[in-house]
């Protein structure tokens, strides 16, 4: 009986852990940032659009998969993003990006 109860608690703990991880990792992509890219930081995978820093944009991924190269003061982008809960500087994490009116691209790691 004791063993069955322990197993039940382990299973419940595992289910709760997976649920918590999914809830923490899944952000609500309700923020929209639109404008000209003013700054690109490839090392940190961040760009600045209209004074708003957005992270989670891999320039290598965009170039290799979609042949898109972002340029400072040239590229017009529309980004959907969610606030980073673990960021101390209120940065946004990108979910999707559209460059110069093109297709909407889902970004990995959101």
Tab-separated table of C-alpha atoms in Angstrom:
chain	number	residue	atom	x	y	z
A	1	UNK	CA	0.000	0.000	0.000
A	2	UNK	CA	2.794	2.440	0.893
A	3	UNK	CA	4.574	1.717	-2.377
A	4	UNK	CA	1.417	2.366	-4.395
A	5	UNK	CA	0.913	5.699	-2.674
A	6	UNK	CA	4.544	6.704	-3.322
A	7	UNK	CA	4.219	5.792	-6.993
A	8	UNK	CA	1.004	7.797	-7.220
A	9	UNK	CA	2.717	10.865	-5.709
A	10	UNK	CA	5.648	10.528	-8.112
A	11	UNK	CA	3.273	10.381	-11.081
A	12	UNK	CA	1.321	13.398	-9.819
A	13	UNK	CA	4.560	15.338	-9.261
A	14	UNK	CA	5.742	14.517	-12.789
A	15	UNK	CA	2.453	15.645	-14.337
A	16	UNK	CA	2.476	18.891	-12.352
A	17	UNK	CA	6.102	19.542	-13.330
A	18	UNK	CA	5.395	19.129	-17.052
A	19	UNK	CA	2.317	21.327	-16.766
A	20	UNK	CA	4.280	24.057	-14.987
A	21	UNK	CA	7.073	23.944	-17.564
A	22	UNK	CA	4.627	24.302	-20.446
A	23	UNK	CA	2.801	27.172	-18.754
A	24	UNK	CA	6.068	28.988	-18.022
A	25	UNK	CA	7.528	28.469	-21.492
A	26	UNK	CA	4.444	29.382	-23.477
A	27	UNK	CA	4.072	33.117	-23.700
A	28	UNK	CA	1.036	34.942	-24.951
A	29	UNK	CA	2.171	36.543	-28.215
A	30	UNK	CA	-0.087	39.540	-27.804
A	31	UNK	CA	2.478	42.329	-28.290
A	32	UNK	CA	3.043	43.715	-31.781
A	33	UNK	CA	6.123	45.719	-32.721
A	34	UNK	CA	6.186	47.365	-36.136
A	35	UNK	CA	8.695	49.632	-37.841
A	36	UNK	CA	12.201	49.995	-39.219
A	37	UNK	CA	15.024	47.972	-37.631
A	38	UNK	CA	17.354	50.512	-35.991
A	39	UNK	CA	19.844	48.159	-34.346
A	40	UNK	CA	20.930	44.536	-34.819
A	41	UNK	CA	22.893	42.476	-32.283
A	42	UNK	CA	23.540	39.052	-33.792
A	43	UNK	CA	25.504	37.809	-30.754
A	44	UNK	CA	22.489	38.261	-28.475
A	45	UNK	CA	19.890	37.510	-31.199
A	46	UNK	CA	18.221	40.861	-30.555
A	47	UNK	CA	17.025	43.709	-32.727
A	48	UNK	CA	15.667	47.139	-31.863
A	49	UNK	CA	12.541	48.373	-33.629
A	50	UNK	CA	11.184	51.845	-32.786
A	51	UNK	CA	13.100	51.846	-29.493
A	52	UNK	CA	11.783	48.413	-28.449
A	53	UNK	CA	14.294	45.599	-27.960
A	54	UNK	CA	13.086	42.219	-29.200
A	55	UNK	CA	15.098	39.078	-28.563
A	56	UNK	CA	14.885	35.574	-29.959
A	57	UNK	CA	15.501	36.468	-33.601
A	58	UNK	CA	18.233	34.324	-35.122
A	59	UNK	CA	19.589	36.162	-38.126
A	60	UNK	CA	21.395	33.007	-39.267
A	61	UNK	CA	18.087	31.080	-39.210
A	62	UNK	CA	16.326	33.752	-41.281
A	63	UNK	CA	19.186	33.875	-43.790
A	64	UNK	CA	19.608	30.100	-44.142
A	65	UNK	CA	15.959	29.029	-44.131
A	66	UNK	CA	14.246	31.967	-45.863
A	67	UNK	CA	17.039	33.913	-47.559
A	68	UNK	CA	16.123	36.997	-45.492
A	69	UNK	CA	18.861	39.372	-44.377
A	70	UNK	CA	17.807	42.117	-41.966
A	71	UNK	CA	19.522	45.473	-42.415
A	72	UNK	CA	19.672	48.397	-40.028
A	73	UNK	CA	17.644	51.448	-41.104
A	74	UNK	CA	16.317	49.553	-44.157
A	75	UNK	CA	14.252	46.509	-43.123
A	76	UNK	CA	10.611	47.159	-42.227
A	77	UNK	CA	9.355	44.445	-39.873
A	78	UNK	CA	6.191	43.389	-38.059
A	79	UNK	CA	6.908	41.201	-35.026
A	80	UNK	CA	4.526	39.500	-32.623
A	81	UNK	CA	6.102	38.842	-29.259
A	82	UNK	CA	5.490	38.110	-25.614
A	83	UNK	CA	7.105	39.691	-22.535
A	84	UNK	CA	10.068	37.778	-21.101
A	85	UNK	CA	9.197	36.791	-17.559
A	86	UNK	CA	12.845	36.250	-16.647
A	87	UNK	CA	14.173	39.455	-18.229
A	88	UNK	CA	15.148	42.270	-15.893
A	89	UNK	CA	14.990	44.892	-18.616
A	90	UNK	CA	11.468	44.168	-19.923
A	91	UNK	CA	12.575	42.847	-23.297
A	92	UNK	CA	10.145	41.053	-25.569
A	93	UNK	CA	10.696	37.587	-27.034
A	94	UNK	CA	9.713	37.234	-30.690
A	95	UNK	CA	7.114	34.675	-31.817
A	96	UNK	CA	6.706	35.607	-35.478
A	97	UNK	CA	8.272	38.050	-37.903
A	98	UNK	CA	7.278	39.493	-41.251
A	99	UNK	CA	9.911	41.409	-43.210
A	100	UNK	CA	9.025	44.082	-45.784
A	101	UNK	CA	5.419	42.881	-46.057
A	102	UNK	CA	6.397	39.273	-46.798
A	103	UNK	CA	5.136	36.049	-45.294
A	104	UNK	CA	4.735	35.644	-41.541
A	105	UNK	CA	7.449	33.330	-40.218
A	106	UNK	CA	7.138	31.376	-36.978
A	107	UNK	CA	10.416	31.676	-35.090
A	108	UNK	CA	11.959	28.698	-33.290
A	109	UNK	CA	12.363	28.677	-29.539
A	110	UNK	CA	9.442	30.851	-28.675
